[in-house]
C-alpha cells in the first residue's frame, strides 16, 4: 500500500552545530555579554507563536503586571485557561452535557527447530503417476464401506438418492482434488501432506487446528478399518469364534458389539506391533492389499455380467411380505411330509414355541400368512430395478418387508422382536447414510503425501489424484445402479446377509465365489488399517516437529531411525476409543467430520491464495478457479451438517479450541501463508475506510503510543509501563511501543534489532498486544518527535502518549533528560494527542497482582475532554483494579458554590453511567507563605547557578576551538610561504622557529578577547602567565555572579505557580495519600522556554509525597459522552 511521508525541516534558532575535533556537538545558543550575564532578548519562541516572557532568572517584576489571571491558587494552570477552563466554571454546563464528534522471508523459511533424526529419503525418486499416485489413491479410496455398506445404502436410500449421495460426496472430493492439485503444484509438499499444505497456506493456527483434525480423522479411520476387519471375520469367516454368544435374539446386537471390542483391541495391538517393528513390511504388503481390492472389484463386475444369463442361487424366504433369517432352518416351508405324516418344519418350531406339533400354539402372523421363496439375485434382466428406485427409511427394529407382496396383518405385534425376522439394526435416514458413506471417498491425499518419491510430482499429483477420483466415482456410480438392477430389495436392505445364511451380500453377486469378496475385503480392511496406523503417527510427528503446539513436543521424538514411537502410542490410544464404540455405523460419521473439515480448509486455502494473487502463488496446475474452490468449501460445510449437525459442531469446537490454543501459546511461525495476505488486504480496506472520518466519541478509546527507555544493556527500564498499558487496553485497540536510540542507523542497526527483540519479549511477558517500533536518530529529542508524528498508519494512529516521569532529572548532570521530557509534552499538545505520565511507575501493580479494597482518586482541576473520567473506568475493567472504588475530587474557589458544584458533578456522573464518590475541596485564597517564597528563591538560585556553570563550560570549549583554529591557520601560512633554501638540506633551527611562532600565534589568538589592558603593548606570553591572567578574569566574573545570586529576588509569577503547587499538593496528599492510584490534571509547560526547569520543579512539588500518580493531559477533544 503506497504511503506518502512528508518530512518538514524545522529551523531551530536556539541551536547551532559546531565541530570540535571529529565530534559534532549541539548546544544552546545564548547571547552573552562581556560580563557573562544573560541578555534580555525580545524574540519569538519557535514553535508556539507567542512572545517570550522575560527570563525568570532575572529580577524583573514589571512583566507581572500583564498577567490576565488574578488568582493565586491555580496559577500553575493559568496559561491554558482559554482552552482548558477550570472545572468549577464548567460544572453547571457539564451537568447538562452534550457532545458532537469533531469533523468528521518471502521465501519459505527453513524450520531450524526441526532437529532430530528424520526418515531416510529415497535416493533416486523413480515413481511415476500410475504407481506413485494413482494406485495408492485407489487403494485408500476403495475399502470397507464399498464391501460392507454400499448394498445396504442402495437398498435403504434407493437408487436415486444413493446416486445423489455418491454424486455429492464425489463432487466434494473432486473439487477438493482440484484445489489440492493447485496447492501441491505450487511447491514441494514434504511429509505431512494436507497438514503441510493447509498450514503453509492458511497459517500455523489454521494449519495446526485442521492438521490435528485430519490426524484424528486418520486415527478414527484406523478404528473403522479394524472394526470392518473384525466384522468380516466374526460374521462371514469364523462366526463360531465369537466369545459372547446371545441366547436370545434381542441380545444379539449387544453380544456382537462386545465381540467387536475384544477382537478389535487384540487386532489393534497386533497391528501396532507390526507398525512398530517395521514400516517397511507394511509398505511391501501394500501392493498385495491393493491387488485384493482390484480382484474383488473385478469379481463384482464379472458376477454382474454373469447374472444376465445365469443368476446365482441365493433364495430368500418370506413370511407374508416379511423377510426371514434362515440361519436356523434349511427349508422355506411350514410343514413337510415325513413318512406319510405331515409335521412341522424347523421354521414351524421357531414360530410355535419350539414345538413341531401341528396343534401347537403359533404366532398369529405366522398362522395368517404363507411362506414364499424368492431369488435374492434375480439378475440384470429381471426388472427388479423398478423396486429399488426409491427409498425405504425406517426406525430401529423396523421389519424388512418386500413391497407389493400380499400379507395379512396380525393384531398382536408385540412378539415380533423375538422372532427370526430381518430388522433394521439402526434407525435409517438420508443424512445418516451420507455420514456413513463419505469415508468411502476419502483417501485422496495419498498421492500428495508421496511427493518426495515421485519422479515429477508437479505432473503426477494432479493427474494421478483426479484420475483415481474419476475411476472410483465411476465404480461407485455403476455399483449403485448395478446393485439396484441385480439384487432384490429385501436382500439389499439385509445389512448382514441374515436372509442368505450370513453371506456377505455383495459376495452373493460376485463370481466365481462369494469367498473372493470375503477374503479380498478382509485383507483390504487389514491393509487400510495398517496404512492408517502408519500415516497417523507420522502426521502427528510432523505437527509436533513444527513446534506450533507446545504440549505435543514429546511426540516429535521417536526411535533412532526416526520412527514416531510416542506418536504411535497416542494414535493407538485414540484408535482404541473408536474400537470401544464398536459400531462401524457410529464411527464412520465421526471421521467424516474430520475429513470434511480438512477438505473444507484445503478449498479455502486455494481460494484465498487465488483471490489474493500473492506473488508466490504460481501453481503448475492451471485448471482451477476460486469459484470451484468456494463451491467445494460450501459443499464440505453442507455435508458436515447434513451428516450430523451435532458432530459438525463438536468438530468445529475442537478445531476452534486448538486454533485459540495455538494462537495463545503456540510458537510464532512465518510461513508466508495466505491468511497474512488476507489480513493485509482487510487491514488496508479498513484503514482506508477509517480515514474517512474520526471516530465517534462513543468509539473513542486510548490508542497508545508507549515511549519506553532502555538501559545500556538494551533491556527495558520500566516494564511496568507495559503492565499499565495492558491493564488500560485489555487487548483492545492499537498499542505501539516506541523507543529511540541515539546515533545513526548504519552503526546502530544491530543494537536496534536487539532492543526491538528485548521490547517484544517484555511485551509478551506483560501480555501487551501491539507493535514495537525502534527508531535510531541523531538525538533523542528528534527521535521522539518523529515517533509522535509518524507512528501508526492512516486512520490507525495513536491518540494517546504514555511515558514515565524522569525521576532522576535533578541528579543528572545532563539537562537533556528533562528538556526532552518537556519538549515531548509540548509536542503532544501541538499534535492534539492526550498524554499520560506515570510517576513511580515501577511501583505500579503487575498483571498478576490483585489490589484489594482501595480507591482510584481522580483530581479533576481543569476540564480537558473527560480523559480523567474515562481512564479509571477502563482500569477497573481489568482484574487488577476491579475491586477499587472510584473517587472524584474537584476544587472550588472562593466565589464558587461548593454545594451546587457537588450536585452538578453527581448529576454529570449519573449521566455518564459512572459509579463514583464525589467530593468538592475548597481552596480559599491565602497569603503566600514564607516557605513558598523561600522555595521559589532556592529554585531560581539553583537554576541560575547551573546556567553559570553551563556558561563556563561553553566558554572553555570556545577557547579550545579558537586555539585549534589559530594553530591551523599558522601552519597553513608557513606552508604557503616556505623559506628559499634547498629542500634536501635539513633545517633544525627553522623547526624551532616554527614552534615558537605557533605558540605565539596560539597565545595571541586565545588571549586577544580577554585582556584589554594588553592591547597595543608588545609582550611575550608564557604559559603560566596566560593561565594566571585567565584565572583572574574568571574569578572576577564568578564574584559578580555570586553577588547577583545573593541579591536576586524571586519572580512573582514563579512564586504564584509555586504557591499553586504547594497548596494543591497539600490537599491531594491529605485526601489521597492512601489511594492505590491518583489521577491528576497535568499543567502545561510554560510558553517561555526559559522557564522549563522551573516547570519541572513545580511538578516535582505538586507530586511530592504521592506514590502512584498518573498525570493526564487531554488531546483537545471530548472522549466521553452521556449519549448512547
CSV table of C-alpha atoms in Angstrom, one decimal, residues 641-1003:
chain,number,residue,atom,x,y,z
A,641,UNK,CA,-24.2,-30.5,8.8
A,642,UNK,CA,-26.1,-32.9,6.6
A,643,UNK,CA,-24.2,-35.9,8.0
A,644,UNK,CA,-24.6,-34.9,11.6
A,645,UNK,CA,-25.1,-31.4,12.8
A,646,UNK,CA,-24.0,-32.2,16.4
A,647,UNK,CA,-20.9,-33.9,15.3
A,648,UNK,CA,-20.2,-31.0,13.0
A,649,UNK,CA,-20.5,-28.5,15.9
A,650,UNK,CA,-18.2,-30.7,18.1
A,651,UNK,CA,-15.6,-30.9,15.4
A,652,UNK,CA,-15.7,-27.2,14.9
A,653,UNK,CA,-15.4,-26.5,18.6
A,654,UNK,CA,-12.4,-28.9,18.8
A,655,UNK,CA,-10.8,-27.1,15.9
A,656,UNK,CA,-11.6,-23.7,17.4
A,657,UNK,CA,-10.1,-24.6,20.7
A,658,UNK,CA,-6.9,-25.9,19.1
A,659,UNK,CA,-6.8,-22.7,17.0
A,660,UNK,CA,-7.1,-20.4,20.0
A,661,UNK,CA,-4.6,-22.5,22.0
A,662,UNK,CA,-2.0,-22.3,19.1
A,663,UNK,CA,-2.7,-18.5,18.9
A,664,UNK,CA,-2.3,-18.1,22.6
A,665,UNK,CA,0.6,-20.5,23.4
A,666,UNK,CA,2.0,-21.7,20.2
A,667,UNK,CA,5.3,-20.7,18.7
A,668,UNK,CA,5.3,-17.8,16.2
A,669,UNK,CA,5.9,-19.0,12.7
A,670,UNK,CA,6.2,-17.1,9.4
A,671,UNK,CA,5.3,-19.4,6.6
A,672,UNK,CA,4.1,-16.8,4.1
A,673,UNK,CA,0.6,-18.1,4.5
A,674,UNK,CA,-2.5,-16.7,2.7
A,675,UNK,CA,-4.2,-15.5,5.9
A,676,UNK,CA,-1.4,-13.0,6.3
A,677,UNK,CA,-2.2,-11.7,2.8
A,678,UNK,CA,-5.9,-11.7,3.6
A,679,UNK,CA,-5.2,-9.8,6.8
A,680,UNK,CA,-3.2,-7.3,4.9
A,681,UNK,CA,-6.0,-6.7,2.4
A,682,UNK,CA,-8.6,-6.5,5.1
A,683,UNK,CA,-6.4,-4.1,7.1
A,684,UNK,CA,-5.8,-1.9,4.0
A,685,UNK,CA,-9.6,-1.8,3.3
A,686,UNK,CA,-10.3,-1.0,6.9
A,687,UNK,CA,-7.6,1.7,7.1
A,688,UNK,CA,-8.9,3.4,4.0
A,689,UNK,CA,-12.4,3.4,5.4
A,690,UNK,CA,-11.1,4.5,8.8
A,691,UNK,CA,-9.5,7.7,7.3
A,692,UNK,CA,-12.9,8.9,6.1
A,693,UNK,CA,-13.9,10.4,9.5
A,694,UNK,CA,-12.5,10.5,13.0
A,695,UNK,CA,-14.1,8.0,15.4
A,696,UNK,CA,-17.3,9.0,17.2
A,697,UNK,CA,-16.9,9.8,20.9
A,698,UNK,CA,-18.7,6.6,21.7
A,699,UNK,CA,-16.0,4.6,19.9
A,700,UNK,CA,-13.1,6.6,21.3
A,701,UNK,CA,-10.6,4.6,23.3
A,702,UNK,CA,-7.0,5.4,24.0
A,703,UNK,CA,-4.8,4.2,21.1
A,704,UNK,CA,-1.5,4.1,22.9
A,705,UNK,CA,2.0,5.2,21.9
A,706,UNK,CA,4.2,4.0,24.8
A,707,UNK,CA,7.6,5.7,24.9
A,708,UNK,CA,9.9,3.2,26.5
A,709,UNK,CA,13.5,3.7,27.5
A,710,UNK,CA,16.2,1.0,27.5
A,711,UNK,CA,19.4,0.9,29.6
A,712,UNK,CA,22.9,0.4,28.5
A,713,UNK,CA,22.3,-3.3,28.1
A,714,UNK,CA,19.3,-2.5,25.8
A,715,UNK,CA,16.9,-4.0,28.4
A,716,UNK,CA,13.6,-2.3,29.1
A,717,UNK,CA,13.9,0.2,32.0
A,718,UNK,CA,10.3,0.3,33.1
A,719,UNK,CA,8.4,-2.9,32.2
A,720,UNK,CA,5.6,-1.9,34.5
A,721,UNK,CA,4.8,0.8,31.9
A,722,UNK,CA,3.7,-2.1,29.7
A,723,UNK,CA,1.7,-3.6,32.5
A,724,UNK,CA,-0.2,-0.4,32.9
A,725,UNK,CA,-0.8,-0.4,29.1
A,726,UNK,CA,-2.2,-3.9,29.3
A,727,UNK,CA,-4.5,-3.1,32.2
A,728,UNK,CA,-5.7,0.1,30.4
A,729,UNK,CA,-6.2,-1.5,27.0
A,730,UNK,CA,-7.2,-5.1,27.7
A,731,UNK,CA,-6.0,-6.1,24.3
A,732,UNK,CA,-8.4,-3.7,22.5
A,733,UNK,CA,-7.4,-1.0,20.0
A,734,UNK,CA,-3.9,0.0,19.0
A,735,UNK,CA,-0.8,-0.2,21.0
A,736,UNK,CA,2.6,1.0,19.6
A,737,UNK,CA,5.6,0.6,21.9
A,738,UNK,CA,8.3,3.0,20.7
A,739,UNK,CA,12.0,3.5,21.7
A,740,UNK,CA,14.7,5.8,20.4
A,741,UNK,CA,18.4,5.0,20.2
A,742,UNK,CA,20.9,7.8,19.7
A,743,UNK,CA,23.2,7.5,16.7
A,744,UNK,CA,23.0,6.6,13.1
A,745,UNK,CA,21.2,3.5,11.8
A,746,UNK,CA,24.3,2.4,9.9
A,747,UNK,CA,26.2,2.0,13.1
A,748,UNK,CA,23.3,1.1,15.4
A,749,UNK,CA,21.3,-1.4,13.3
A,750,UNK,CA,22.3,-4.5,15.3
A,751,UNK,CA,21.5,-2.6,18.6
A,752,UNK,CA,18.2,-1.5,17.3
A,753,UNK,CA,17.2,-5.1,16.4
A,754,UNK,CA,18.4,-6.3,19.8
A,755,UNK,CA,16.4,-3.6,21.6
A,756,UNK,CA,13.3,-4.5,19.5
A,757,UNK,CA,13.6,-8.1,20.5
A,758,UNK,CA,14.0,-7.2,24.1
A,759,UNK,CA,11.0,-5.0,24.0
A,760,UNK,CA,8.9,-7.7,22.3
A,761,UNK,CA,10.0,-10.1,25.0
A,762,UNK,CA,8.9,-7.7,27.6
A,763,UNK,CA,5.6,-7.1,25.8
A,764,UNK,CA,5.0,-10.9,25.7
A,765,UNK,CA,5.9,-11.2,29.4
A,766,UNK,CA,3.5,-8.3,30.3
A,767,UNK,CA,0.8,-9.6,27.9
A,768,UNK,CA,0.8,-6.4,25.9
A,769,UNK,CA,-0.7,-6.9,22.5
A,770,UNK,CA,0.6,-4.4,20.0
A,771,UNK,CA,3.5,-3.4,17.8
A,772,UNK,CA,7.1,-2.4,18.5
A,773,UNK,CA,8.9,0.4,16.8
A,774,UNK,CA,12.5,1.2,17.5
A,775,UNK,CA,13.9,4.4,15.9
A,776,UNK,CA,17.6,5.4,15.5
A,777,UNK,CA,18.0,9.2,15.5
A,778,UNK,CA,20.9,11.6,15.8
A,779,UNK,CA,19.4,12.8,19.1
A,780,UNK,CA,16.6,11.6,21.4
A,781,UNK,CA,14.6,14.7,21.0
A,782,UNK,CA,14.1,14.4,17.3
A,783,UNK,CA,13.6,10.6,17.6
A,784,UNK,CA,10.6,11.0,20.0
A,785,UNK,CA,9.3,13.8,17.8
A,786,UNK,CA,9.3,11.5,14.7
A,787,UNK,CA,7.6,8.7,16.7
A,788,UNK,CA,4.8,11.0,17.9
A,789,UNK,CA,4.3,12.4,14.4
A,790,UNK,CA,4.6,9.4,12.2
A,791,UNK,CA,3.8,6.2,14.3
A,792,UNK,CA,0.7,4.4,13.0
A,793,UNK,CA,-0.8,4.2,9.6
A,794,UNK,CA,-3.7,6.0,8.1
A,795,UNK,CA,-6.6,6.2,10.5
A,796,UNK,CA,-5.0,3.6,12.7
A,797,UNK,CA,-2.8,6.1,14.6
A,798,UNK,CA,-2.3,6.7,18.2
A,799,UNK,CA,-4.2,9.3,20.1
A,800,UNK,CA,-2.6,9.0,23.4
A,801,UNK,CA,1.1,9.0,24.5
A,802,UNK,CA,2.2,7.2,27.7
A,803,UNK,CA,5.6,7.8,29.2
A,804,UNK,CA,7.3,7.6,32.5
A,805,UNK,CA,8.3,10.5,34.7
A,806,UNK,CA,12.0,11.2,34.6
A,807,UNK,CA,12.6,10.5,38.2
A,808,UNK,CA,16.4,11.3,38.2
A,809,UNK,CA,16.2,14.6,36.4
A,810,UNK,CA,17.6,16.5,39.4
A,811,UNK,CA,20.6,14.2,39.8
A,812,UNK,CA,21.5,14.1,36.2
A,813,UNK,CA,24.3,16.4,35.0
A,814,UNK,CA,22.9,16.4,31.5
A,815,UNK,CA,19.8,18.7,31.2
A,816,UNK,CA,18.8,16.8,28.1
A,817,UNK,CA,16.7,14.4,30.1
A,818,UNK,CA,14.2,16.9,31.4
A,819,UNK,CA,14.4,19.1,28.3
A,820,UNK,CA,13.4,16.1,26.2
A,821,UNK,CA,10.6,15.4,28.5
A,822,UNK,CA,9.2,18.9,28.3
A,823,UNK,CA,9.6,19.1,24.6
A,824,UNK,CA,7.7,15.8,24.3
A,825,UNK,CA,4.9,17.4,26.4
A,826,UNK,CA,4.8,20.3,24.0
A,827,UNK,CA,4.9,18.0,21.0
A,828,UNK,CA,1.8,16.0,22.2
A,829,UNK,CA,0.0,19.3,22.8
A,830,UNK,CA,0.8,20.6,19.4
A,831,UNK,CA,-0.3,17.3,17.7
A,832,UNK,CA,-3.5,17.1,19.8
A,833,UNK,CA,-2.6,13.9,21.5
A,834,UNK,CA,-3.6,13.0,25.0
A,835,UNK,CA,-0.6,12.5,27.4
A,836,UNK,CA,-0.3,10.2,30.3
A,837,UNK,CA,2.8,10.5,32.6
A,838,UNK,CA,3.3,7.8,35.2
A,839,UNK,CA,5.3,8.7,38.3
A,840,UNK,CA,6.9,5.9,40.3
A,841,UNK,CA,5.9,3.6,37.5
A,842,UNK,CA,8.0,0.7,38.9
A,843,UNK,CA,5.6,0.6,41.9
A,844,UNK,CA,2.6,0.1,39.8
A,845,UNK,CA,0.9,-3.4,40.1
A,846,UNK,CA,1.8,-6.2,37.7
A,847,UNK,CA,-0.8,-8.1,35.7
A,848,UNK,CA,-0.8,-11.0,38.2
A,849,UNK,CA,-1.4,-8.8,41.3
A,850,UNK,CA,-4.8,-8.2,42.7
A,851,UNK,CA,-5.3,-5.0,44.5
A,852,UNK,CA,-7.6,-5.2,47.5
A,853,UNK,CA,-10.2,-2.8,48.7
A,854,UNK,CA,-9.0,0.7,47.9
A,855,UNK,CA,-9.6,3.7,45.8
A,856,UNK,CA,-8.6,5.3,42.5
A,857,UNK,CA,-8.7,9.0,43.2
A,858,UNK,CA,-9.3,11.5,40.3
A,859,UNK,CA,-8.4,15.1,40.9
A,860,UNK,CA,-10.3,17.0,38.3
A,861,UNK,CA,-9.0,20.5,38.3
A,862,UNK,CA,-9.5,21.6,34.7
A,863,UNK,CA,-11.7,20.1,32.0
A,864,UNK,CA,-9.8,18.7,29.1
A,865,UNK,CA,-12.2,16.4,27.3
A,866,UNK,CA,-13.1,13.8,30.0
A,867,UNK,CA,-9.9,11.7,30.0
A,868,UNK,CA,-9.8,11.7,33.8
A,869,UNK,CA,-13.3,10.2,33.8
A,870,UNK,CA,-12.6,7.5,31.2
A,871,UNK,CA,-9.3,6.2,32.4
A,872,UNK,CA,-10.4,4.9,35.9
A,873,UNK,CA,-13.4,3.2,34.2
A,874,UNK,CA,-11.1,1.4,31.7
A,875,UNK,CA,-8.7,0.4,34.5
A,876,UNK,CA,-11.4,-1.1,36.6
A,877,UNK,CA,-12.4,-3.4,33.7
A,878,UNK,CA,-9.1,-5.3,34.4
A,879,UNK,CA,-9.0,-7.8,37.3
A,880,UNK,CA,-6.0,-6.0,38.9
A,881,UNK,CA,-8.1,-2.9,39.6
A,882,UNK,CA,-11.6,-4.5,39.7
A,883,UNK,CA,-12.0,-4.1,43.5
A,884,UNK,CA,-11.0,-0.5,43.6
A,885,UNK,CA,-13.6,2.2,44.0
A,886,UNK,CA,-13.5,5.5,42.1
A,887,UNK,CA,-13.4,8.9,43.9
A,888,UNK,CA,-13.6,12.2,42.1
A,889,UNK,CA,-12.3,15.4,43.7
A,890,UNK,CA,-12.7,18.8,42.2
A,891,UNK,CA,-11.5,22.2,43.5
A,892,UNK,CA,-13.8,25.1,44.5
A,893,UNK,CA,-12.5,28.7,44.6
A,894,UNK,CA,-13.7,31.4,46.9
A,895,UNK,CA,-16.5,32.5,44.7
A,896,UNK,CA,-17.8,29.0,43.9
A,897,UNK,CA,-20.9,27.4,45.4
A,898,UNK,CA,-19.3,24.1,46.5
A,899,UNK,CA,-22.7,22.5,47.4
A,900,UNK,CA,-24.1,23.2,43.9
A,901,UNK,CA,-20.9,22.1,42.4
A,902,UNK,CA,-21.2,18.7,44.1
A,903,UNK,CA,-24.8,18.3,42.9
A,904,UNK,CA,-23.8,19.2,39.4
A,905,UNK,CA,-20.9,16.8,39.4
A,906,UNK,CA,-23.1,14.0,40.8
A,907,UNK,CA,-25.6,14.6,38.0
A,908,UNK,CA,-22.9,14.6,35.4
A,909,UNK,CA,-21.5,11.3,36.7
A,910,UNK,CA,-25.0,9.9,36.7
A,911,UNK,CA,-25.4,10.8,33.0
A,912,UNK,CA,-22.1,9.2,32.3
A,913,UNK,CA,-23.2,5.9,34.0
A,914,UNK,CA,-20.1,6.1,36.3
A,915,UNK,CA,-20.2,4.9,39.9
A,916,UNK,CA,-18.0,7.2,41.9
A,917,UNK,CA,-17.9,9.1,45.2
A,918,UNK,CA,-17.8,12.9,44.7
A,919,UNK,CA,-16.1,15.4,46.9
A,920,UNK,CA,-15.5,19.2,46.4
A,921,UNK,CA,-12.4,20.5,48.0
A,922,UNK,CA,-12.4,24.2,48.9
A,923,UNK,CA,-9.1,26.1,48.3
A,924,UNK,CA,-9.5,29.7,49.5
A,925,UNK,CA,-7.1,32.4,48.5
A,926,UNK,CA,-4.5,32.6,51.2
A,927,UNK,CA,-1.3,34.6,51.6
A,928,UNK,CA,1.7,33.2,50.1
A,929,UNK,CA,3.7,31.6,52.8
A,930,UNK,CA,7.4,32.4,53.6
A,931,UNK,CA,8.0,28.7,52.8
A,932,UNK,CA,6.7,29.1,49.3
A,933,UNK,CA,8.7,32.3,48.8
A,934,UNK,CA,11.9,30.7,50.0
A,935,UNK,CA,11.3,27.5,48.0
A,936,UNK,CA,10.9,29.6,44.8
A,937,UNK,CA,14.0,31.6,45.6
A,938,UNK,CA,16.1,28.5,46.1
A,939,UNK,CA,14.7,27.1,42.9
A,940,UNK,CA,15.7,30.2,40.9
A,941,UNK,CA,19.1,30.4,42.5
A,942,UNK,CA,19.8,26.8,41.7
A,943,UNK,CA,18.8,27.4,38.1
A,944,UNK,CA,21.0,30.5,37.9
A,945,UNK,CA,24.0,28.6,39.3
A,946,UNK,CA,23.5,25.7,36.8
A,947,UNK,CA,23.3,28.2,34.0
A,948,UNK,CA,26.5,29.9,35.1
A,949,UNK,CA,28.2,26.5,35.3
A,950,UNK,CA,27.0,25.8,31.8
A,951,UNK,CA,28.3,29.1,30.5
A,952,UNK,CA,31.7,28.5,32.0
A,953,UNK,CA,31.9,25.1,30.3
A,954,UNK,CA,30.8,26.7,27.0
A,955,UNK,CA,33.5,29.4,27.3
A,956,UNK,CA,36.2,26.8,27.8
A,957,UNK,CA,35.0,24.9,24.7
A,958,UNK,CA,35.1,28.2,22.7
A,959,UNK,CA,38.7,28.9,23.8
A,960,UNK,CA,39.8,25.4,22.9
A,961,UNK,CA,38.2,25.9,19.5
A,962,UNK,CA,40.0,29.3,19.0
A,963,UNK,CA,43.4,27.8,19.9
A,964,UNK,CA,42.9,25.0,17.4
A,965,UNK,CA,41.8,27.3,14.7
A,966,UNK,CA,44.8,29.6,15.3
A,967,UNK,CA,47.2,26.7,15.2
A,968,UNK,CA,45.8,25.5,11.9
A,969,UNK,CA,45.9,29.0,10.3
A,970,UNK,CA,49.6,29.5,11.4
A,971,UNK,CA,50.7,26.2,9.9
A,972,UNK,CA,48.8,27.0,6.8
A,973,UNK,CA,50.6,30.4,6.4
A,974,UNK,CA,54.0,28.7,6.9
A,975,UNK,CA,53.2,26.1,4.3
A,976,UNK,CA,52.1,28.7,1.8
A,977,UNK,CA,55.4,30.7,2.1
A,978,UNK,CA,58.3,28.3,2.5
A,979,UNK,CA,61.9,29.7,3.0
A,980,UNK,CA,64.2,29.8,0.0
A,981,UNK,CA,66.6,27.0,0.6
A,982,UNK,CA,67.5,23.6,-0.7
A,983,UNK,CA,64.7,21.1,0.0
A,984,UNK,CA,67.2,18.4,0.6
A,985,UNK,CA,69.1,20.2,3.4
A,986,UNK,CA,67.9,19.6,7.0
A,987,UNK,CA,66.9,22.8,8.9
A,988,UNK,CA,66.6,22.2,12.7
A,989,UNK,CA,66.7,25.9,13.6
A,990,UNK,CA,63.8,26.6,11.3
A,991,UNK,CA,61.7,23.9,13.1
A,992,UNK,CA,62.3,25.7,16.4
A,993,UNK,CA,61.3,29.0,14.9
A,994,UNK,CA,58.0,27.4,13.6
A,995,UNK,CA,57.2,26.0,17.0
A,996,UNK,CA,57.9,29.4,18.7
A,997,UNK,CA,55.7,31.2,16.1
A,998,UNK,CA,52.9,28.6,16.6
A,999,UNK,CA,52.9,29.2,20.4
A,1000,UNK,CA,52.9,32.9,19.8
A,1001,UNK,CA,50.0,32.8,17.4
A,1002,UNK,CA,48.1,30.5,19.7
A,1003,UNK,CA,48.6,32.7,22.7
